[in-house]
Short mmCIF file of C-alpha atoms and ligand atoms in Angstrom, two decimals:
data_model
loop_
_atom_site.label_atom_id
_atom_site.label_comp_id
_atom_site.label_asym_id
_atom_site.label_seq_id
_atom_site.Cartn_x
_atom_site.Cartn_y
_atom_site.Cartn_z
CA UNK I 1 -7.57 -2.94 29.99
CA UNK I 2 -8.48 -3.26 26.30
CA UNK I 3 -5.97 -0.54 25.35
CA UNK I 4 -3.27 -2.47 27.19
CA UNK I 5 -4.03 -5.64 25.18
CA UNK I 6 -3.98 -3.67 21.93
CA UNK I 7 -0.56 -2.25 22.70
CA UNK I 8 0.81 -5.72 23.50
CA UNK I 9 -0.44 -7.13 20.18
CA UNK I 10 0.77 -4.10 18.23
CA UNK I 11 4.23 -4.71 19.63
CA UNK I 12 4.22 -8.25 18.30
CA UNK I 13 4.43 -7.75 14.53
CA UNK I 14 7.61 -9.73 13.97
CA UNK I 15 6.38 -12.94 15.60
CA UNK I 16 3.06 -12.68 13.70
CA UNK I 17 4.62 -12.16 10.29
CA UNK I 18 6.75 -14.62 8.36
CA UNK I 19 5.63 -13.11 5.02
CA UNK I 20 8.44 -11.90 2.76
CA UNK I 21 7.97 -10.09 -0.54
CA UNK I 22 11.00 -9.65 -2.79
CA UNK I 23 9.50 -8.74 -6.17
CA UNK I 24 11.26 -10.35 -9.11
CA UNK I 25 13.00 -12.83 -6.76
CA UNK I 26 10.56 -14.69 -4.46
CA UNK I 27 7.75 -14.26 -1.98
CA UNK I 28 6.70 -16.31 1.04
CA UNK I 29 3.02 -16.05 1.97
CA UNK I 30 2.10 -18.01 5.11
CA UNK I 31 -1.56 -18.76 5.83
CA UNK I 32 -1.60 -16.42 8.87
CA UNK I 33 -0.73 -13.41 6.70
CA UNK I 34 -3.21 -14.06 3.87
CA UNK I 35 -6.40 -12.10 3.24
CA UNK I 36 -9.76 -13.48 2.02
CA UNK I 37 -11.33 -12.20 -1.20
CA UNK I 38 -14.67 -12.81 -2.88
CA UNK I 39 -14.71 -13.93 -6.51
CA UNK I 40 -17.28 -13.39 -9.24
CA UNK I 41 -18.94 -16.62 -10.49
CA UNK I 42 -18.77 -18.22 -7.00
CA UNK I 43 -20.91 -18.18 -3.88
CA UNK I 44 -19.90 -19.45 -0.43
CA UNK I 45 -16.28 -19.33 -1.55
CA UNK I 46 -13.37 -17.28 -0.19
CA UNK I 47 -10.20 -16.94 -2.21
CA UNK I 48 -6.72 -16.25 -0.90
CA UNK I 49 -4.67 -14.89 -3.77
CA UNK I 50 -1.23 -16.51 -3.86
CA UNK I 51 0.32 -15.51 -7.20
CA UNK I 52 -0.86 -13.25 -10.02
CA UNK I 53 0.64 -11.17 -12.84
CA UNK I 54 0.65 -8.29 -10.29
CA UNK I 55 3.22 -10.28 -8.29
CA UNK I 56 5.24 -11.01 -11.45
CA UNK I 57 3.84 -14.51 -12.12
CA UNK I 58 2.74 -15.70 -15.55
CA UNK I 59 -0.03 -17.72 -13.88
CA UNK I 60 -2.70 -17.17 -11.25
CA UNK I 61 -2.88 -19.36 -8.15
CA UNK I 62 -5.59 -19.15 -5.48
CA UNK I 63 -6.37 -21.11 -2.38
CA UNK I 64 -10.15 -21.56 -2.18
CA UNK I 65 -12.17 -22.19 0.98
CA UNK I 66 -15.51 -23.56 -0.19
CA UNK I 67 -18.28 -23.68 2.42
CA UNK I 68 -20.89 -26.45 2.50
CA UNK I 69 -23.36 -25.68 -0.31
CA UNK I 70 -20.90 -23.27 -1.93
CA UNK I 71 -19.38 -23.44 -5.39
CA UNK I 72 -19.69 -21.94 -8.86
CA UNK I 73 -22.82 -19.97 -9.74
CA UNK I 74 -22.08 -20.15 -13.49
CA UNK I 75 -20.04 -22.68 -15.44
CA UNK I 76 -16.40 -21.59 -15.69
CA UNK I 77 -15.66 -21.43 -19.41
CA UNK I 78 -12.60 -19.40 -20.31
CA UNK I 79 -9.61 -19.22 -22.59
CA UNK I 80 -7.24 -20.37 -19.82
CA UNK I 81 -6.09 -23.89 -19.01
CA UNK I 82 -7.22 -24.95 -15.54
CA UNK I 83 -5.68 -27.01 -12.75
CA UNK I 84 -7.58 -27.72 -9.55
CA UNK I 85 -6.39 -29.73 -6.51
CA UNK I 86 -8.52 -30.65 -3.52
CA UNK I 87 -6.55 -30.51 -0.27
CA UNK I 88 -9.44 -31.26 2.08
CA UNK I 89 -13.20 -31.86 2.00
CA UNK I 90 -15.46 -33.22 -0.73
CA UNK I 91 -16.63 -31.61 -3.95
CA UNK I 92 -18.61 -32.57 -6.97
CA UNK I 93 -17.29 -31.58 -10.37
CA UNK I 94 -19.49 -31.36 -13.47
CA UNK I 95 -17.74 -31.32 -16.80
CA UNK I 96 -18.21 -32.92 -20.21
CA UNK I 97 -21.72 -34.11 -19.25
CA UNK I 98 -20.43 -36.15 -16.26
CA UNK I 99 -20.37 -35.65 -12.48
CA UNK I 100 -17.22 -36.64 -10.59
CA UNK I 101 -17.03 -36.95 -6.81
CA UNK I 102 -13.77 -35.41 -5.58
CA UNK I 103 -12.15 -36.43 -2.30
CA UNK I 104 -8.84 -35.16 -0.81
CA UNK I 105 -6.02 -35.59 -3.33
CA UNK I 106 -8.52 -35.29 -6.20
CA UNK I 107 -7.43 -33.03 -9.05
CA UNK I 108 -8.29 -32.04 -12.59
CA UNK I 109 -6.57 -30.38 -15.52
CA UNK I 110 -8.77 -28.96 -18.27
CA UNK I 111 -7.76 -27.44 -21.60
CA UNK I 112 -9.01 -23.94 -22.54
CA UNK I 113 -12.75 -23.59 -23.18
CA UNK I 114 -13.81 -26.71 -21.27
CA UNK I 115 -16.81 -25.63 -19.16
CA UNK I 116 -17.11 -26.96 -15.60
CA UNK I 117 -18.93 -26.39 -12.33
CA UNK I 118 -17.94 -27.31 -8.78
CA UNK I 119 -20.08 -27.65 -5.67
CA UNK I 120 -19.44 -28.59 -2.05
CA UNK I 121 -22.13 -31.12 -1.17
CA UNK I 122 -20.12 -32.33 1.84
CA UNK I 123 -20.68 -31.44 5.48
CA UNK I 124 -17.49 -29.43 6.05
CA UNK I 125 -15.50 -26.68 4.33
CA UNK I 126 -13.39 -27.76 1.39
CA UNK I 127 -9.87 -26.40 0.81
CA UNK I 128 -8.52 -26.36 -2.74
CA UNK I 129 -5.82 -24.89 -4.98
CA UNK I 130 -6.78 -23.35 -8.32
CA UNK I 131 -4.12 -22.56 -10.94
CA UNK I 132 -4.86 -20.97 -14.33
CA UNK I 133 -2.74 -19.68 -17.18
CA UNK I 134 -2.72 -18.96 -20.88
CA UNK I 135 -2.11 -22.21 -22.74
CA UNK I 136 0.65 -21.85 -25.35
CA UNK I 137 -0.36 -23.82 -28.39
CA UNK I 138 2.30 -25.33 -30.67
CA UNK I 139 1.62 -25.91 -34.34
CA UNK I 140 1.23 -29.62 -35.03
CA UNK I 141 0.89 -30.56 -31.33
CA UNK I 142 -2.60 -31.63 -30.23
CA UNK I 143 -4.03 -29.93 -27.15
CA UNK I 144 -4.35 -32.64 -24.44
CA UNK I 145 -7.67 -34.10 -23.33
CA UNK I 146 -8.98 -33.36 -19.80
CA UNK I 147 -7.54 -35.24 -16.80
CA UNK I 148 -9.69 -36.02 -13.74
CA UNK I 149 -7.90 -38.21 -11.18
CA UNK I 150 -6.65 -38.58 -7.60
CA UNK I 151 -3.01 -38.31 -6.51
CA UNK I 152 -3.21 -41.69 -4.73
CA UNK I 153 -3.40 -43.25 -8.23
CA UNK I 154 -0.35 -41.38 -9.55
CA UNK I 155 2.92 -43.34 -9.13
CA UNK I 156 5.82 -41.68 -7.31
CA UNK I 157 9.22 -41.91 -8.95
CA UNK I 158 12.67 -40.98 -7.68
CA UNK I 159 13.93 -37.63 -8.96
CA UNK I 160 17.19 -36.16 -7.65
CA UNK I 161 17.10 -37.04 -3.90
CA UNK I 162 13.29 -37.12 -3.40
CA UNK I 163 10.14 -38.74 -4.80
CA UNK I 164 7.94 -37.01 -7.35
CA UNK I 165 4.40 -37.57 -8.63
CA UNK I 166 3.56 -36.00 -11.98
CA UNK I 167 -0.08 -34.95 -11.76
CA UNK I 168 0.22 -33.62 -15.31
CA UNK I 169 2.45 -35.71 -17.60
CA UNK I 170 4.96 -33.00 -18.32
CA UNK I 171 7.19 -35.33 -20.31
CA UNK I 172 4.54 -34.84 -23.03
CA UNK I 173 5.31 -31.78 -25.15
CA UNK I 174 1.60 -30.97 -25.39
CA UNK I 175 1.70 -29.81 -21.72
CA UNK I 176 3.15 -26.35 -21.14
CA UNK I 177 2.97 -26.73 -17.35
CA UNK I 178 4.13 -29.33 -14.88
CA UNK I 179 2.23 -29.87 -11.65
CA UNK I 180 4.17 -32.22 -9.41
CA UNK I 181 3.98 -33.35 -5.82
CA UNK I 182 7.49 -33.64 -4.38
CA UNK I 183 7.81 -35.83 -1.30
CA UNK I 184 10.83 -35.75 1.05
CA UNK I 185 11.78 -38.09 3.87
CA UNK I 186 12.94 -36.21 6.99
CA UNK I 187 16.52 -35.02 6.52
CA UNK I 188 16.50 -35.19 2.71
CA UNK I 189 17.84 -32.21 0.77
CA UNK I 190 18.45 -31.42 -2.92
CA UNK I 191 21.71 -32.66 -4.47
CA UNK I 192 22.41 -29.25 -6.00
CA UNK I 193 21.24 -25.64 -5.85
CA UNK I 194 18.75 -25.10 -8.67
CA UNK I 195 18.59 -21.89 -10.68
CA UNK I 196 16.45 -22.09 -13.78
CA UNK I 197 14.24 -20.16 -16.15
CA UNK I 198 11.05 -21.85 -14.91
CA UNK I 199 9.01 -19.98 -12.29
CA UNK I 200 7.38 -21.86 -9.43
CA UNK I 201 4.24 -21.70 -7.34
CA UNK I 202 4.89 -23.95 -4.31
CA UNK I 203 2.22 -24.95 -1.77
CA UNK I 204 3.32 -26.91 1.32
CA UNK I 205 0.91 -29.82 1.76
CA UNK I 206 2.65 -31.57 4.66
CA UNK I 207 5.54 -31.41 7.04
CA UNK I 208 8.14 -28.70 7.35
CA UNK I 209 11.58 -27.71 6.21
CA UNK I 210 14.07 -24.98 5.51
CA UNK I 211 13.90 -23.21 2.16
CA UNK I 212 16.97 -21.36 0.92
CA UNK I 213 16.14 -18.77 -1.74
CA UNK I 214 18.59 -16.29 -3.24
CA UNK I 215 20.78 -16.40 -0.10
CA UNK I 216 17.92 -16.23 2.45
CA UNK I 217 17.07 -19.12 4.78
CA UNK I 218 13.47 -19.45 5.94
CA UNK I 219 11.54 -22.11 7.81
CA UNK I 220 8.44 -23.33 5.99
CA UNK I 221 5.49 -25.43 7.11
CA UNK I 222 2.14 -26.82 5.98
CA UNK I 223 -0.05 -24.25 4.17
CA UNK I 224 2.82 -21.88 3.35
CA UNK I 225 2.96 -20.64 -0.24
CA UNK I 226 6.15 -19.60 -2.06
CA UNK I 227 6.43 -17.89 -5.43
CA UNK I 228 9.86 -18.23 -7.09
CA UNK I 229 10.65 -15.96 -10.01
CA UNK I 230 12.71 -17.23 -12.96
CA UNK I 231 16.36 -17.95 -12.03
CA UNK I 232 15.81 -17.57 -8.27
CA UNK I 233 18.46 -19.90 -6.74
CA UNK I 234 16.61 -22.51 -4.66
CA UNK I 235 17.42 -25.29 -2.20
CA UNK I 236 15.31 -27.30 0.28
CA UNK I 237 16.07 -29.29 3.41
CA UNK I 238 13.24 -31.37 4.89
CA UNK I 239 13.19 -31.17 8.69
CA UNK I 240 10.79 -32.46 11.38
CA UNK I 241 9.82 -36.10 11.99
CA UNK I 242 7.28 -36.67 9.20
CA UNK I 243 7.55 -36.67 5.43
CA UNK I 244 7.32 -33.22 3.85
CA UNK I 245 5.43 -32.68 0.62
CA UNK I 246 4.63 -29.76 -1.62
CA UNK I 247 2.63 -29.18 -4.78
CA UNK I 248 4.80 -27.44 -7.34
CA UNK I 249 3.77 -25.56 -10.48
CA UNK I 250 6.32 -24.92 -13.21
CA UNK I 251 6.23 -23.82 -16.82
CA UNK I 252 7.76 -26.36 -19.20
CA UNK I 253 8.17 -27.48 -22.81
CA UNK I 254 8.03 -24.13 -24.58
CA UNK I 255 10.53 -21.92 -26.40
CA UNK I 256 11.16 -18.96 -24.11
CA UNK I 257 11.16 -16.63 -27.11
CA UNK I 258 7.34 -16.94 -26.69
CA UNK I 259 7.64 -14.62 -23.68
CA UNK I 260 8.97 -11.70 -25.78
O1 LIG L 1 11.69 -29.54 -10.48
C1 LIG L 1 12.01 -28.50 -9.90
O2 LIG L 1 12.24 -27.46 -10.49
C2 LIG L 1 12.06 -28.56 -8.39
N1 LIG L 1 13.00 -29.55 -7.94
N2 LIG L 1 12.31 -27.29 -7.76
C3 LIG L 1 12.00 -27.07 -6.45
O3 LIG L 1 11.48 -27.97 -5.77
N3 LIG L 1 12.26 -25.87 -5.95
MN1 LIG L 2 12.97 -25.75 -9.26
#
């Protein structure tokens, strides 16, 4: 009986896998196909690795599942700039001698060498995104101060055919990354096919749609992750009945000769 069940599930790979990996072009990593990892400096925390230099990205993005009572065991203090976004649950953040209570939509950006600790004092698991990269300093441009805020306090402005919230103010040259939430009404699609030097880490927060990447169409939904390599042609149609939204990382404001 058990053998029979095993054979049925083994014959079902296609319907259980929407993951696509096209190195140097894009990858789609749905929640169902991700694997949990432990991380040093944390306890009660599982990390799903979404993008790393091994996948061609110039940043690292993780999804963290933080159990009640879990969090950092040592302050995180490293040379990298840090962005953290709380999708669900409650966390406390200690940094700069202050404690901040984080609720869903809460986020922070910290410059290199700004120690912090996080802890889940809530009564359910917390789900968060953690993005880190090497900050590229520019002579004469001051490194920005930390930002601790919630996306409900960030205004949305029209960009192209959709609405966009800038969680980091990427119009300021001091920021070398842009973290935006793009929000689409059902049926909305881009006005043009984008192909640009910036790479993207895209996490679907809500809704669903069809992503078109380098000539491939794929349906995407909440909790999917997409990595887009530089110059990958990209287009999005929002489908379904609710608004769709995703959190989008991109590298900005630097001379690309820095990558040589
Ligand atoms: O700003 C952007 O690059 C953005 N519109 N790209 C995307 O959503 N794929
Ligand atoms: Mn883009």
